Short mmCIF file of C-alpha atoms in Angstrom, two decimals:
data_model
loop_
_atom_site.label_atom_id
_atom_site.label_comp_id
_atom_site.label_asym_id
_atom_site.label_seq_id
_atom_site.Cartn_x
_atom_site.Cartn_y
_atom_site.Cartn_z
CA GLY A 1 -2.15 -3.23 -17.18
CA GLU A 2 -0.50 -4.97 -14.27
CA ASN A 3 1.64 -8.07 -14.84
CA VAL A 4 2.34 -10.40 -11.92
CA GLU A 5 4.98 -13.12 -12.16
CA GLN A 6 5.24 -15.91 -9.62
CA HIS A 7 8.04 -18.40 -8.89
CA PRO A 8 8.51 -21.27 -8.51
CA SER A 9 5.63 -23.01 -10.26
CA THR A 10 6.16 -26.14 -8.15
CA LEU A 11 7.80 -26.54 -4.76
CA SER A 12 8.39 -29.65 -2.65
CA VAL A 13 9.60 -29.42 0.93
CA GLN A 14 10.02 -31.81 3.82
CA GLU A 15 7.59 -31.44 6.67
CA GLY A 16 8.96 -28.95 9.16
CA ASP A 17 11.03 -27.06 6.60
CA SER A 18 10.26 -23.56 5.34
CA ALA A 19 8.75 -22.67 1.98
CA VAL A 20 9.21 -19.39 0.14
CA ILE A 21 7.21 -18.21 -2.88
CA LYS A 22 8.14 -15.03 -4.71
CA CYS A 23 6.17 -12.64 -6.88
CA THR A 24 7.04 -9.55 -8.87
CA TYR A 25 4.68 -6.94 -10.23
CA SER A 26 5.03 -4.29 -12.89
CA ASP A 27 2.69 -1.44 -11.93
CA SER A 28 4.21 0.81 -9.29
CA ALA A 29 0.69 2.06 -8.49
CA SER A 30 -0.31 -1.36 -7.11
CA ASN A 31 -0.87 -1.08 -3.41
CA TYR A 32 -2.60 -4.23 -2.19
CA PHE A 33 -1.05 -7.71 -2.32
CA PRO A 34 -3.11 -10.69 -1.15
CA TRP A 35 -2.05 -14.32 -1.06
CA TYR A 36 -4.60 -17.05 -1.70
CA LYS A 37 -4.46 -20.78 -1.00
CA GLN A 38 -6.43 -23.12 -3.24
CA GLU A 39 -6.98 -26.68 -2.11
CA LEU A 40 -7.99 -29.36 -4.57
CA GLY A 41 -11.55 -28.92 -5.77
CA LYS A 42 -12.11 -25.71 -3.83
CA GLY A 43 -12.09 -22.00 -4.45
CA PRO A 44 -9.12 -19.80 -3.49
CA GLN A 45 -9.09 -18.62 0.10
CA LEU A 46 -7.23 -15.59 1.45
CA ILE A 47 -4.46 -16.53 3.87
CA ILE A 48 -2.66 -13.22 4.30
CA ASP A 49 -2.44 -9.82 2.65
CA ILE A 50 -0.27 -6.75 2.81
CA ARG A 51 -0.74 -3.13 1.83
CA SER A 52 1.92 -0.93 0.35
CA ASN A 53 2.44 1.12 3.50
CA VAL A 54 3.71 -1.98 5.33
CA GLY A 55 6.94 -3.89 4.69
CA GLU A 56 6.16 -7.12 6.52
CA LYS A 57 3.21 -8.88 8.06
CA LYS A 58 3.08 -12.10 10.04
CA ASP A 59 0.29 -14.44 11.08
CA GLN A 60 1.50 -17.46 13.04
CA ARG A 61 3.51 -19.63 10.59
CA ILE A 62 2.82 -17.40 7.59
CA ALA A 63 4.56 -14.13 6.76
CA VAL A 64 4.59 -11.82 3.76
CA THR A 65 7.27 -9.28 2.89
CA LEU A 66 6.98 -6.42 0.43
CA ASN A 67 9.75 -4.49 -1.29
CA LYS A 68 8.07 -1.59 -3.09
CA THR A 69 11.29 -0.31 -4.63
CA ALA A 70 12.06 -3.62 -6.27
CA LYS A 71 8.37 -4.34 -6.87
CA HIS A 72 8.41 -7.78 -5.36
CA PHE A 73 6.72 -9.56 -2.49
CA SER A 74 7.16 -12.99 -0.95
CA LEU A 75 5.23 -15.53 1.06
CA HIS A 76 7.06 -17.40 3.78
CA ILE A 77 5.63 -20.51 5.43
CA THR A 78 7.60 -21.89 8.38
CA GLU A 79 7.33 -25.32 10.02
CA THR A 80 5.39 -26.65 7.05
CA GLN A 81 2.77 -29.33 7.59
CA PRO A 82 1.16 -31.75 5.12
CA GLU A 83 -2.05 -29.69 5.24
CA ASP A 84 -0.11 -26.76 3.77
CA SER A 85 0.00 -28.69 0.48
CA ALA A 86 -2.04 -26.68 -2.03
CA VAL A 87 -1.70 -24.18 -4.87
CA TYR A 88 -0.77 -20.69 -3.71
CA PHE A 89 -1.53 -17.55 -5.69
CA CYS A 90 -0.20 -14.07 -5.24
CA ALA A 91 -2.11 -11.09 -6.58
CA ALA A 92 -1.74 -7.35 -6.96
CA SER A 93 -4.41 -4.69 -7.02
CA THR A 94 -4.40 -0.99 -7.65
CA MET A 95 -6.69 1.50 -5.95
CA GLY A 96 -9.17 2.98 -8.38
CA THR A 97 -9.44 -0.07 -10.64
CA GLY A 98 -12.62 -1.41 -9.07
CA ASN A 99 -10.75 -3.81 -6.78
CA GLN A 100 -9.42 -5.69 -9.80
CA PHE A 101 -6.97 -8.42 -8.85
CA TYR A 102 -4.16 -9.53 -11.14
CA PHE A 103 -3.13 -13.02 -10.14
CA GLY A 104 0.22 -14.74 -10.47
CA THR A 105 0.41 -18.11 -12.20
CA GLY A 106 0.32 -20.13 -8.99
CA THR A 107 2.75 -22.33 -7.05
CA SER A 108 1.90 -25.94 -6.33
CA LEU A 109 3.35 -26.67 -2.89
CA THR A 110 3.80 -30.25 -1.72
CA VAL A 111 4.84 -30.93 1.86
CA ILE A 112 6.34 -34.39 2.18
CA PRO A 113 5.62 -36.08 5.53
CA ASP B 1 -23.36 -21.03 6.43
CA THR B 2 -22.20 -20.83 2.84
CA ALA B 3 -20.78 -17.42 2.01
CA VAL B 4 -20.48 -17.60 -1.79
CA SER B 5 -22.29 -20.45 -3.51
CA GLN B 6 -22.36 -21.53 -7.14
CA THR B 7 -24.55 -23.94 -9.05
CA PRO B 8 -23.96 -26.28 -10.64
CA LYS B 9 -20.63 -27.62 -9.40
CA TYR B 10 -20.11 -29.62 -12.58
CA LEU B 11 -21.50 -28.90 -16.03
CA VAL B 12 -20.90 -31.11 -19.05
CA THR B 13 -22.42 -29.97 -22.33
CA GLN B 14 -21.92 -30.10 -26.06
CA MET B 15 -20.51 -27.48 -28.36
CA GLY B 16 -23.05 -24.96 -29.54
CA ASN B 17 -25.28 -25.20 -26.48
CA ASP B 18 -26.23 -22.30 -24.21
CA LYS B 19 -25.72 -22.68 -20.46
CA SER B 20 -25.90 -20.63 -17.28
CA ILE B 21 -23.99 -20.71 -14.01
CA LYS B 22 -25.56 -19.15 -10.95
CA CYS B 23 -23.82 -17.38 -8.08
CA GLU B 24 -25.19 -16.12 -4.81
CA GLN B 25 -23.51 -14.51 -1.82
CA ASN B 26 -24.98 -13.97 1.64
CA LEU B 27 -22.20 -11.70 2.91
CA GLY B 28 -24.01 -8.47 2.16
CA HIS B 29 -21.32 -7.48 -0.33
CA ASP B 30 -22.03 -5.02 -3.11
CA THR B 31 -19.35 -6.18 -5.54
CA MET B 32 -19.26 -9.53 -7.34
CA TYR B 33 -16.88 -11.04 -9.86
CA TRP B 34 -16.50 -13.86 -12.34
CA TYR B 35 -13.10 -15.48 -12.90
CA LYS B 36 -12.00 -18.16 -15.34
CA GLN B 37 -9.35 -20.69 -14.28
CA ASP B 38 -7.83 -22.59 -17.17
CA SER B 39 -6.20 -26.01 -17.18
CA LYS B 40 -2.88 -24.45 -16.12
CA LYS B 41 -4.58 -22.99 -13.04
CA PHE B 42 -4.28 -19.41 -14.32
CA LEU B 43 -6.95 -17.20 -12.72
CA LYS B 44 -8.23 -14.35 -14.86
CA ILE B 45 -10.93 -11.79 -14.13
CA MET B 46 -13.81 -11.76 -16.57
CA PHE B 47 -16.37 -9.37 -15.11
CA SER B 48 -17.09 -7.34 -12.03
CA TYR B 49 -20.38 -5.84 -10.92
CA ASN B 50 -20.93 -3.28 -8.19
CA ASN B 51 -24.49 -3.06 -6.93
CA LYS B 52 -25.82 -4.51 -10.17
CA GLU B 53 -23.69 -2.23 -12.38
CA LEU B 54 -20.91 -3.53 -14.60
CA ILE B 55 -17.55 -2.02 -13.58
CA ILE B 56 -14.97 -4.41 -15.03
CA ASN B 57 -15.32 -6.12 -18.38
CA GLU B 58 -12.14 -7.75 -19.55
CA THR B 59 -11.66 -8.91 -23.10
CA VAL B 60 -14.22 -11.66 -23.05
CA PRO B 61 -16.19 -12.88 -26.09
CA ASN B 62 -19.68 -11.42 -26.19
CA ARG B 63 -21.02 -14.98 -25.99
CA PHE B 64 -20.50 -14.49 -22.25
CA SER B 65 -23.12 -12.30 -20.63
CA PRO B 66 -23.27 -11.66 -16.89
CA LYS B 67 -26.59 -10.81 -15.33
CA SER B 68 -27.12 -9.36 -11.88
CA PRO B 69 -30.79 -9.44 -10.83
CA ASP B 70 -29.84 -8.03 -7.42
CA LYS B 71 -26.63 -7.32 -5.57
CA ALA B 72 -26.57 -10.78 -3.98
CA HIS B 73 -26.61 -12.62 -7.32
CA LEU B 74 -24.38 -12.57 -10.37
CA ASN B 75 -25.17 -15.20 -12.98
CA LEU B 76 -23.09 -16.06 -16.02
CA HIS B 77 -24.78 -17.01 -19.25
CA ILE B 78 -22.73 -18.49 -22.07
CA ASN B 79 -24.06 -18.80 -25.61
CA SER B 80 -22.82 -21.10 -28.37
CA LEU B 81 -20.34 -22.92 -26.17
CA GLU B 82 -16.94 -23.77 -27.63
CA LEU B 83 -14.32 -26.33 -26.65
CA GLY B 84 -12.06 -23.52 -25.40
CA ASP B 85 -14.67 -22.52 -22.86
CA SER B 86 -13.87 -25.62 -20.83
CA ALA B 87 -12.47 -24.36 -17.52
CA VAL B 88 -13.36 -23.83 -13.90
CA TYR B 89 -15.39 -20.67 -13.35
CA PHE B 90 -15.26 -18.95 -9.98
CA CYS B 91 -17.59 -16.37 -8.60
CA ALA B 92 -16.31 -14.01 -5.90
CA SER B 93 -17.59 -11.09 -3.88
CA SER B 94 -16.16 -8.25 -1.84
CA LEU B 95 -17.09 -5.06 -0.08
CA PRO B 96 -17.45 -2.08 -2.41
CA GLY B 97 -14.96 0.71 -2.81
CA GLN B 98 -11.23 0.51 -2.99
CA ILE B 99 -9.38 -2.64 -2.09
CA TYR B 100 -10.81 -5.48 -0.10
CA GLU B 101 -10.48 -9.23 0.26
CA GLN B 102 -12.41 -11.17 -2.33
CA TYR B 103 -14.32 -14.23 -1.14
CA PHE B 104 -14.46 -17.03 -3.69
CA GLY B 105 -17.12 -19.61 -4.35
CA PRO B 106 -16.32 -23.32 -4.77
CA GLY B 107 -16.17 -23.11 -8.56
CA THR B 108 -18.07 -24.64 -11.48
CA ARG B 109 -16.18 -27.05 -13.68
CA LEU B 110 -17.46 -26.62 -17.22
CA THR B 111 -16.59 -29.28 -19.77
CA VAL B 112 -17.56 -28.72 -23.39
CA THR B 113 -17.46 -31.80 -25.60
#
């Protein structure tokens, strides 16, 4: 099955700086890559996603890039704010597997005011 | 309006007991999931149901039995609880078919003593 690795496990940045979280996946058939944000005591919430026919997607301060050849994808958060502090999860999914998500191990992001 | 709801939010019980966690979604989705998040925040799929039919069943002890009375509900029943069952359990739902965003509930923190 799919194996998703995520780095770093913890990340601290100063407010206003950028944060980058990287994930790699093993199954070349994976074609959907969502990113979820989990705040303390809450369920994960989708913040951005990308499909394998797209190399980059941006939504305001958040962007995701995908390199299918290298089998890695990254989350970029610019102009970080304290409310960006949370645990971020990447995931990979393969068409035909019943929408099964394989999650990375999570990155705890702290934005220091 | 709550999209995916779970009850209870917290559940503390003793080893050997049987307990249930309920999940309901009002999004009109056909597919529902149960995830387990361990103390290291790792999110792992347990089960997935599509329109009341089981479609994903990961390697989960048969003490765990999902039940879907209708497509808006997916309950999780756990028999003979063990210490290792302590975790946060998340229910999620999505549209049926190939690959779609999964909407997560707020989670149920289960503590087995």
